[in-house]
Short mmCIF file of C-alpha atoms and ligand atoms in Angstrom, two decimals:
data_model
loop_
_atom_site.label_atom_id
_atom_site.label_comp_id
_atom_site.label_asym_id
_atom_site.label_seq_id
_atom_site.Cartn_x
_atom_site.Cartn_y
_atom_site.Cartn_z
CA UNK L 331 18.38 -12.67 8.99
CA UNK L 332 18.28 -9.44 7.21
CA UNK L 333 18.46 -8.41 3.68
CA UNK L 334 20.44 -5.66 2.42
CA UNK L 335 19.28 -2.08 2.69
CA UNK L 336 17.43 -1.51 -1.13
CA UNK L 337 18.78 1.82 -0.99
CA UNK L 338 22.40 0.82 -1.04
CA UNK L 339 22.98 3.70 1.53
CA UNK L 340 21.48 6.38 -0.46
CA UNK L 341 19.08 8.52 1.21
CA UNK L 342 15.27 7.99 0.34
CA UNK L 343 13.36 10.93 2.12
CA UNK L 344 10.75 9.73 4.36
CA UNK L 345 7.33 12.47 3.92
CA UNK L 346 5.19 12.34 6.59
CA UNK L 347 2.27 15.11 5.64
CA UNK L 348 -0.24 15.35 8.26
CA UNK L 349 -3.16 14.37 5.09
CA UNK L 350 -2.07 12.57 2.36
CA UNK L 351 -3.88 10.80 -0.11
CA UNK L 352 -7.37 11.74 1.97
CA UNK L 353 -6.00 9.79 4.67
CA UNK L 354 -5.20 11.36 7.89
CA UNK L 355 -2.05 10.75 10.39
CA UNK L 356 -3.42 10.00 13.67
CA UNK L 357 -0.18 8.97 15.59
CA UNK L 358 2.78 6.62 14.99
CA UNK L 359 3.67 2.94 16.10
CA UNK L 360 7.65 1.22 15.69
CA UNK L 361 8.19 4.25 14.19
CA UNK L 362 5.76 3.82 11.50
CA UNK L 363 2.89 6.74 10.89
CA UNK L 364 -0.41 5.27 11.16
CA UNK L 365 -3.16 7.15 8.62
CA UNK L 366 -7.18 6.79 8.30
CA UNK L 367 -8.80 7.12 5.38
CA UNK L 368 -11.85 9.21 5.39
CA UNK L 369 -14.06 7.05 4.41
CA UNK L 370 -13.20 4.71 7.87
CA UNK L 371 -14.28 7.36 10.04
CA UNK L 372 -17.67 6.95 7.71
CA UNK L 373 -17.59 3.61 8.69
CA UNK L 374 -17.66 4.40 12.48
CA UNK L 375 -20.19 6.83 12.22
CA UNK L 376 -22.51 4.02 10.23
CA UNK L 377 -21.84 1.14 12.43
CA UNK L 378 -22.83 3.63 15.56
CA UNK L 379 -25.74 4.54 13.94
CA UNK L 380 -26.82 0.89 13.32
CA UNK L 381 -26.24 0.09 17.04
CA UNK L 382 -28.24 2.77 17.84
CA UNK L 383 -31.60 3.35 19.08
CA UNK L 384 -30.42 4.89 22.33
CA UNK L 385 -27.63 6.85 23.02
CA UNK L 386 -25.30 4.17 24.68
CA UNK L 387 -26.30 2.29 21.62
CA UNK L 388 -24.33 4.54 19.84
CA UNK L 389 -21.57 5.10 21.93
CA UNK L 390 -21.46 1.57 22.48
CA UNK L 391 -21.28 0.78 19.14
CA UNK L 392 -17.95 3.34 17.80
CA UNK L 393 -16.37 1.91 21.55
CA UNK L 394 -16.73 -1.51 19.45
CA UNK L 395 -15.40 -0.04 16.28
CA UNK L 396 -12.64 1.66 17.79
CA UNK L 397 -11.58 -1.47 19.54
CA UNK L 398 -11.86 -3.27 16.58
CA UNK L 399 -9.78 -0.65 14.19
CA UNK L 400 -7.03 -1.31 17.24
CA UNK L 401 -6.77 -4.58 16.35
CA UNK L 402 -6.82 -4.16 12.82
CA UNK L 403 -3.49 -1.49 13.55
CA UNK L 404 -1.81 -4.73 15.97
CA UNK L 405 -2.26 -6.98 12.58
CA UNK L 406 -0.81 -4.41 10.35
CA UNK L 407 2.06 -4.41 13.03
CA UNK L 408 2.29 -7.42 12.69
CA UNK L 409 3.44 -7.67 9.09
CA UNK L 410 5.70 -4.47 10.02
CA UNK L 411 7.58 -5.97 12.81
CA UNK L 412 8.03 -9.32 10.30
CA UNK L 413 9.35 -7.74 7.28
CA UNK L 414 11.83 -5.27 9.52
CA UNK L 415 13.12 -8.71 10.76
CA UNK L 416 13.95 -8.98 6.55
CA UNK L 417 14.79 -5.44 6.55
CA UNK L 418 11.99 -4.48 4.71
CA UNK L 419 10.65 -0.88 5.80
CA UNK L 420 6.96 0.13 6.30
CA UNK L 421 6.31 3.73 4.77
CA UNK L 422 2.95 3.48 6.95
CA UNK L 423 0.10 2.13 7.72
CA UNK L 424 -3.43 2.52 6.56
CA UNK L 425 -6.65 1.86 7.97
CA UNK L 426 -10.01 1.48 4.91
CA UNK L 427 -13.48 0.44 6.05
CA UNK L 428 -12.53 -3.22 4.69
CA UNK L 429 -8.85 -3.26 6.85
CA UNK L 430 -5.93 -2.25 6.94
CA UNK L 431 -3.08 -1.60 4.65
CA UNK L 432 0.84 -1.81 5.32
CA UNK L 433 2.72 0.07 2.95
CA UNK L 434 5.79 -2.15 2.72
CA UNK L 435 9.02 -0.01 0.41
CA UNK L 436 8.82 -3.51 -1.09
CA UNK L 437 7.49 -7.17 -0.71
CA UNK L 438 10.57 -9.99 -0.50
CA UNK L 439 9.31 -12.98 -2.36
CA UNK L 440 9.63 -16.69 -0.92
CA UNK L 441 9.72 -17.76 2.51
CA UNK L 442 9.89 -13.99 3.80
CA UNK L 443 6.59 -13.25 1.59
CA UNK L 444 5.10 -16.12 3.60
CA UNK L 445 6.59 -15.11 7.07
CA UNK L 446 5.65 -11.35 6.33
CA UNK L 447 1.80 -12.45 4.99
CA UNK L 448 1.61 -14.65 7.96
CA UNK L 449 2.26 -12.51 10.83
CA UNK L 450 -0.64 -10.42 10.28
CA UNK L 451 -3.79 -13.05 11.01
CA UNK L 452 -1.34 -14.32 13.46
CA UNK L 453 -1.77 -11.50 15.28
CA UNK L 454 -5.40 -11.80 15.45
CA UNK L 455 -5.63 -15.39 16.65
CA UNK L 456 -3.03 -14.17 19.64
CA UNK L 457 -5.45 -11.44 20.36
CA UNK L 458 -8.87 -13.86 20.38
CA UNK L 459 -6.51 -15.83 22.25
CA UNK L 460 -6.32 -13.46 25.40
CA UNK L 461 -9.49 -12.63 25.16
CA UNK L 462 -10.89 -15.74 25.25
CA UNK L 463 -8.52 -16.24 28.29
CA UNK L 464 -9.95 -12.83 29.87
CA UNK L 465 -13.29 -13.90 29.36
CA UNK L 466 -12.74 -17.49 31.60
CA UNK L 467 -11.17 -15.51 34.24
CA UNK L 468 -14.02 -13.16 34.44
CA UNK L 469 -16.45 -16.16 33.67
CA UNK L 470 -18.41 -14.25 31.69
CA UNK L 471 -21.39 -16.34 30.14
CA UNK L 472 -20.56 -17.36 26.92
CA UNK L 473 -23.72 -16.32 24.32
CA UNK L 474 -25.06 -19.48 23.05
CA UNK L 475 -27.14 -18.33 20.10
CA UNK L 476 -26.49 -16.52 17.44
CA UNK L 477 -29.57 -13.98 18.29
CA UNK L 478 -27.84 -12.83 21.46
CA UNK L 479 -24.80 -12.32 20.02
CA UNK L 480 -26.16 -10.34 17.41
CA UNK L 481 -28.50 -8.90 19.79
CA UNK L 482 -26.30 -7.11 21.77
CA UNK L 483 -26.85 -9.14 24.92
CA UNK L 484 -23.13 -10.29 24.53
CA UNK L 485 -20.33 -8.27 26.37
CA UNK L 486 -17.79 -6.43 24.26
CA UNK L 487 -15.24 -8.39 25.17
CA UNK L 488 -16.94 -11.57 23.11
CA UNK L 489 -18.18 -9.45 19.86
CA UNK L 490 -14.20 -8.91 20.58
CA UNK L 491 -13.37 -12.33 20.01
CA UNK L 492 -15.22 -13.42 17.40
CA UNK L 493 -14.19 -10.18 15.33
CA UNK L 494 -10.63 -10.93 15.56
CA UNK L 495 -11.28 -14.76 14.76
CA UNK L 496 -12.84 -13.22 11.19
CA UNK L 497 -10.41 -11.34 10.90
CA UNK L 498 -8.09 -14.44 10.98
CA UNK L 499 -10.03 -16.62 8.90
CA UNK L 500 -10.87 -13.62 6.72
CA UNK L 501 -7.60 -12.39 5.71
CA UNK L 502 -6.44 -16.16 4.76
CA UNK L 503 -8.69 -16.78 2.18
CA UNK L 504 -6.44 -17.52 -0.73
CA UNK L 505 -7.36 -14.06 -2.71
CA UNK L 506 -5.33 -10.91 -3.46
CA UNK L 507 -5.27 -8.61 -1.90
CA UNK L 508 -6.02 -10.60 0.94
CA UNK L 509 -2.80 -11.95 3.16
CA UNK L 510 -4.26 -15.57 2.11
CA UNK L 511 -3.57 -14.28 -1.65
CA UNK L 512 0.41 -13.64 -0.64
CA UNK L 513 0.47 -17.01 1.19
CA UNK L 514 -0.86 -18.72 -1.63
CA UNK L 515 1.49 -16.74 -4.42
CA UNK L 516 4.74 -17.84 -1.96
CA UNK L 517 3.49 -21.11 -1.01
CA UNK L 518 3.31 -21.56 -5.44
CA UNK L 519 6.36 -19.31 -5.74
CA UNK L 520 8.90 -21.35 -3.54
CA UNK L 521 7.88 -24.82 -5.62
CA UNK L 522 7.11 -23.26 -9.43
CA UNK L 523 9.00 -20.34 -9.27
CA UNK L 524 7.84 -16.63 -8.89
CA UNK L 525 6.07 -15.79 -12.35
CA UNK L 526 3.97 -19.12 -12.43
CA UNK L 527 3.26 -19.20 -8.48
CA UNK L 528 1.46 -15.54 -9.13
CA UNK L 529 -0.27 -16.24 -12.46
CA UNK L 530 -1.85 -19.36 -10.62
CA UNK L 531 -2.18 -17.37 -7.68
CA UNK L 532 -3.99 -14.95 -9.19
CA UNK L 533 -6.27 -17.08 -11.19
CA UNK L 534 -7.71 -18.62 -7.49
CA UNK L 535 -8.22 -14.85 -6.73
CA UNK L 536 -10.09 -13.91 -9.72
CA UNK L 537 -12.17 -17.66 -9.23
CA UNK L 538 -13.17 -16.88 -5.95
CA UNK L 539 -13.82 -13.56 -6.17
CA UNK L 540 -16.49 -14.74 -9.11
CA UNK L 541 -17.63 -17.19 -6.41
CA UNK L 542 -18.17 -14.11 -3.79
CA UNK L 543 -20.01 -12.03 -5.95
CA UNK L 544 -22.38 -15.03 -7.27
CA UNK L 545 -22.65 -15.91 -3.13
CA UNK L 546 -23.93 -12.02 -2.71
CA UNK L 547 -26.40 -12.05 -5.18
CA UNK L 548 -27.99 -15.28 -4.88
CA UNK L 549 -29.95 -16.66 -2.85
CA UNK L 550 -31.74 -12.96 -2.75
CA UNK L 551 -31.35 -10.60 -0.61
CA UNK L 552 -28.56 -8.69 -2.57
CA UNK L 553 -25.62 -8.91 0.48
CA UNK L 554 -24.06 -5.40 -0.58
CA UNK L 555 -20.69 -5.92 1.45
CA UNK L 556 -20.09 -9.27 -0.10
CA UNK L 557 -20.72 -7.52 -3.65
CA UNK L 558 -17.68 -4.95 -2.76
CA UNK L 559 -15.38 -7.69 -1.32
CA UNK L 560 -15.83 -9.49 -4.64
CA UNK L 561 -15.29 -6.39 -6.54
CA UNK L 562 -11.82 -5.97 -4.54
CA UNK L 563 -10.37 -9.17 -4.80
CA UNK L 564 -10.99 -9.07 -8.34
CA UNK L 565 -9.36 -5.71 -9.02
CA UNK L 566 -6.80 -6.66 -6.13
CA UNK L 567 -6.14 -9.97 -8.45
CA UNK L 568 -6.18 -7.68 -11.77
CA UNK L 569 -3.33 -5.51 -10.31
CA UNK L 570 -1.46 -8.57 -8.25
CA UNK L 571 -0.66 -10.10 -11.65
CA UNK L 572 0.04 -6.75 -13.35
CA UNK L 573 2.85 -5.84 -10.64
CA UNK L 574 4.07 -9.14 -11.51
CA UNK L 575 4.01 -8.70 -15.46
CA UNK L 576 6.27 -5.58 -14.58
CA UNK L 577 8.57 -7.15 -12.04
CA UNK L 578 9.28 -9.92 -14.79
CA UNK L 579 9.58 -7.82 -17.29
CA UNK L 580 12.55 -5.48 -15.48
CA UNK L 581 14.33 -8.25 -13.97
CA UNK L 582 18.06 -8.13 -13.94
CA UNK L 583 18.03 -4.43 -15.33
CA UNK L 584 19.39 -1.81 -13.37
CA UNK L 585 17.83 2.04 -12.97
CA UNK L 586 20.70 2.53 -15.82
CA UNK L 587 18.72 0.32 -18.38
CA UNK L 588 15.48 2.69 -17.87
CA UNK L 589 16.70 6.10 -17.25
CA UNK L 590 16.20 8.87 -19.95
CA UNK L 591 19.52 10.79 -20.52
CA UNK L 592 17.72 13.74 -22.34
CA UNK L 593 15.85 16.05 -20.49
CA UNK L 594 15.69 20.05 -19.31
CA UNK L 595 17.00 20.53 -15.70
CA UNK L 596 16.11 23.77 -13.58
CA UNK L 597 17.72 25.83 -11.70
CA UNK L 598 16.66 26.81 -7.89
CA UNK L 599 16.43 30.44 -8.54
CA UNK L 600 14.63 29.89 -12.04
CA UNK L 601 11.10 31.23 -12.54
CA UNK L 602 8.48 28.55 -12.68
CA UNK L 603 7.24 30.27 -16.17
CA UNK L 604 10.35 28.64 -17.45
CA UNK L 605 9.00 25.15 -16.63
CA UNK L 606 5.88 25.46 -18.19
CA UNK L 607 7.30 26.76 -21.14
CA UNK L 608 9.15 23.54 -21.42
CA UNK L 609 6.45 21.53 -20.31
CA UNK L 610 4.33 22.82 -23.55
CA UNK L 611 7.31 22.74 -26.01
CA UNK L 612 8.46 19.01 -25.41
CA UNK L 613 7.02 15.61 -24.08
CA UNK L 614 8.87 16.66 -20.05
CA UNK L 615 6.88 16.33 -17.53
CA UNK L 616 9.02 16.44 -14.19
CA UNK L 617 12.03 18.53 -13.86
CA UNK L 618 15.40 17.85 -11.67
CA UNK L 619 16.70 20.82 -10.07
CA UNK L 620 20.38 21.78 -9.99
CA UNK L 621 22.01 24.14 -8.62
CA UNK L 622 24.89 26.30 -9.62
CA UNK L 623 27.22 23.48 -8.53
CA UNK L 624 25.64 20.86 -10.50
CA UNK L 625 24.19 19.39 -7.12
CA UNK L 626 20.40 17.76 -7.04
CA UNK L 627 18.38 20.74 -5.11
CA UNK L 628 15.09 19.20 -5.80
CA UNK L 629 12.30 18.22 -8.17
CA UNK L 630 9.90 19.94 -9.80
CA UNK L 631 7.18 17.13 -10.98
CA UNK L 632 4.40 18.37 -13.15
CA UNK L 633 1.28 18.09 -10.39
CA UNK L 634 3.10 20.76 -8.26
CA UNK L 635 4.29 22.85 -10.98
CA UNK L 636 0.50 23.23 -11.90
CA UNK L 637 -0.42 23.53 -8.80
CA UNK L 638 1.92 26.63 -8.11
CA UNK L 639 1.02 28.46 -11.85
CA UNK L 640 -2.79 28.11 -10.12
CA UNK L 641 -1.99 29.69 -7.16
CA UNK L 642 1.47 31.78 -7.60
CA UNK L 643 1.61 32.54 -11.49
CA UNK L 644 4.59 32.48 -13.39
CA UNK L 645 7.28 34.84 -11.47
CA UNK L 646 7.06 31.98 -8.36
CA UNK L 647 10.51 30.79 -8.15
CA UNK L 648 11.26 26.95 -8.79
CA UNK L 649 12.88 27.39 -4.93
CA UNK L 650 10.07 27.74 -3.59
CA UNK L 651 7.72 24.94 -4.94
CA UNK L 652 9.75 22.12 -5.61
CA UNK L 653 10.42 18.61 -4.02
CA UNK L 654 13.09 19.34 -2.28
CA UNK L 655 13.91 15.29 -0.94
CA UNK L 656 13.70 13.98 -3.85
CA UNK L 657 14.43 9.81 -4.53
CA UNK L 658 17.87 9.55 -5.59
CA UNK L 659 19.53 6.07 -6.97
CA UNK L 660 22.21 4.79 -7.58
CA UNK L 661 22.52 3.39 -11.96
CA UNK L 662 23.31 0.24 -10.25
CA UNK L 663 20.26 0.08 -8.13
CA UNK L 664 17.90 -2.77 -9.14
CA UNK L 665 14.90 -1.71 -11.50
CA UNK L 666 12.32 -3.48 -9.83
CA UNK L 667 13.33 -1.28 -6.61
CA UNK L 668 12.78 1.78 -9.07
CA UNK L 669 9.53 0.18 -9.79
CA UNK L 670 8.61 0.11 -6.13
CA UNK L 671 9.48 3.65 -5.57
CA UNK L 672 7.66 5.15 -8.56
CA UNK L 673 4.30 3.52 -7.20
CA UNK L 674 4.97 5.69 -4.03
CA UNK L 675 2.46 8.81 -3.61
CA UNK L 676 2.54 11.45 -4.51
CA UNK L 677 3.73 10.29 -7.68
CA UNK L 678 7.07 11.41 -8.35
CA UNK L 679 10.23 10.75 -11.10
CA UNK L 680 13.16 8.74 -9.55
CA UNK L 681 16.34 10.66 -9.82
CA UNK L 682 19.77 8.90 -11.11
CA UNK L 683 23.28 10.46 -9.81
CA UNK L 684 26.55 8.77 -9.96
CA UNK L 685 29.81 10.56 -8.49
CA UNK L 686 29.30 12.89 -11.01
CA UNK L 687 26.17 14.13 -10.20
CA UNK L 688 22.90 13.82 -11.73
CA UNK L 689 22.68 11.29 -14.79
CA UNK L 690 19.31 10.24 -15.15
CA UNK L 691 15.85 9.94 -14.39
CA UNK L 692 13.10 7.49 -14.52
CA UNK L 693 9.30 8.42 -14.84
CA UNK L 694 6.72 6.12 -14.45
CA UNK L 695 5.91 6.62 -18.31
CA UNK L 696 9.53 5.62 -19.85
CA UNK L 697 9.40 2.75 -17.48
CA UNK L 698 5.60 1.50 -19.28
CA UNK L 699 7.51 1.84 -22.21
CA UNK L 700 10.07 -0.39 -21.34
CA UNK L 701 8.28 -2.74 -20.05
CA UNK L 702 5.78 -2.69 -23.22
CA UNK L 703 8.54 -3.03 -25.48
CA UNK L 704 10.68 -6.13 -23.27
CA UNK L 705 6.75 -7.81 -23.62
CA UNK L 706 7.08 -7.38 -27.60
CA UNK L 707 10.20 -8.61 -27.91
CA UNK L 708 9.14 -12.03 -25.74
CA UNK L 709 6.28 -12.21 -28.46
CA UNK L 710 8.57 -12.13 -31.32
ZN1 ZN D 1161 -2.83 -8.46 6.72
#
């Protein structure tokens, strides 16, 4: 089963910088680039100096993390390798300290939201699985208290296990941004419809992430990690229903119904000086590029033009600093698509060209206003 390109054919450039958003590209899996934050690598280098003591401590302790953060990438693939089966893209994958993070160009709702959530923890019971199959071949002795295992009398291959098996349970507790959250919001969605199932949805987020945090203060000692997790699923909740708010809101309006019609354009061979002229003279803040033959050659979005008057001054040409793939729609294409695109980093305007050429664009800040004024309207 697979669900039309969102793209209707048009071209949406795929950027693969080596760092982006302090996350960097360590290789590529199905095609998809695989990124770690910094802050994981902090991770590794705190869990081996936990395990330490000794040297092999350490070692033994980023082997465990490693292995760990390659089963985290295998559950990411997971989801990947589900929603290409709807057609669905991954723009990459992420690894944090608290998992990982599959950049899908957008989430299907229904049954493929479930399928797609699903495959992840999946993943992980197939993996504790084999291992727990590996481990009665090799009849390793299986640690019977909890001391051992903690101890670091238990083989790798068990910590193994039982890591993945959190993992499982972990990421199907019913809370955004957990996979348990999406379950939940599809499970709701396919029986009270999309809007309800994520408002409910993300009400038992926001409830159990109050639960977490009261769990990590009391009884005492303070459990710091339980704090954060709380503190995610909360914000993860927050932004869950947001997105949702949004998607409502620009339902059954087309990149056409949000595009501003009135707006400078550049050409290639201009001087950036020209651009922040504008930029100080009227509320622009991105600028399409055209070239002599009215064709897109680029985009010139305000980060980067600031950027190059920093670095280059005000003779640089537009050439030579702007976007030059940038995200062209169709005035057909679906708004909520738009939406998906404009949450992309680095953040960028969406350009609009018909056969003509360019007609439009849409910035994240005309589509806020859109959707602020369709949310006064339902009030009235
Ligand atoms: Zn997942």
């Amino acid at each position: 089963m697979n669900e039309p390109s969102p793209t209707n054919g048009m071209k949406i450039a795929p950027r693969e910088p080596l760092i982006a958003g302090g996350a960097l590209r360590i290789g590529t899996a199905l095609g998809i680039p695989i990124r770690v934050h910094f802050t994981f690598l902090l991770l590794v280098l705190w869990f081996g100096t936990m395990s330490s003591g000794s040297r092999e401590g350490f070692l033994g302790g980023v082997m465990f993390i490693l292995l760990l953060f390659g089963c985290v990438v295998l559950h990411e693939l997971g989801h990947a390798a589900m929603a290409k089966r709807y057609g669905v893209q991954t723009r990459e994958i992420v690894l944090y300290p608290i998992g990982g993070v599959a950049r899908l160009d957008r989430m299907p709702s229904g049954k493929a939201e479930l399928l797609i959530a699903l495959a992840g923890p999946l993943v992980n019971l197939v993996l504790a699985g084999m291992l727990f199959g590996v481990l009665l071949l090799r009849q390793v002795q299986i640690p019977v208290s909890a001391e051992q295992l903690l101890g670091g009398d238990a083989s790798v291959l068990w910590q193994l296990l039982m890591a993945n098996l959190t993992l499982f349970f972990f990421n199907l507790i019913p809370a955004f941004p957990m996979d348990g959250g999406r379950v939940l919001r599809a499970m709701l969605s396919l029986s009270i419809g999309q809007e309800k199932g994520t408002r409910i949805a993300a009400w038992v987020g926001q409830g159990m992430a109050v639960v977490f945090a009261i769990l990590a203060i009391y009884p005492p000692p303070m459990r710091p990690v339980l704090l954060f997790i709380a503190f995610f699923v909360f914000l993860g909740a927050g932004q869950e229903a947001a997105f949702e708010r949004g998607r409502s809101a620009v339902a059954g309006l087309t990149a056409k119904d949000a595009m501003v019609t009135r707006f400078d354009t550049l050409a290639p061979q201009d001087q950036i000086g020209r651009a922040a002229d504008l930029l100080v003279a009227s509320h622009q803040q991105d600028f399409p590029v055209v070239d002599a033959w009215g064709r897109i050659a680029g985009v010139l979005a305000r980060g980067s033009l600031l950027a190059a008057l920093a670095s280059g001054g005000r003779e640089t040409a537009v050439l030579e600093v702007m976007d030059r793939e940038p995200r062209v729609v169709p005035p057909e294409l679906p708004l909520e698509l738009v939406f998906r695109y404009l949450q992309s980093r680095p953040p960028a305007p969406v350009l609009v060209a018909s056969d003509q050429g360019l007609v439009g664009m849409v910035t994240l800040d005309n589509l806020g206003e859109l959707i602020s004024i369709s949310h006064s309207l339902k009030k009235s």
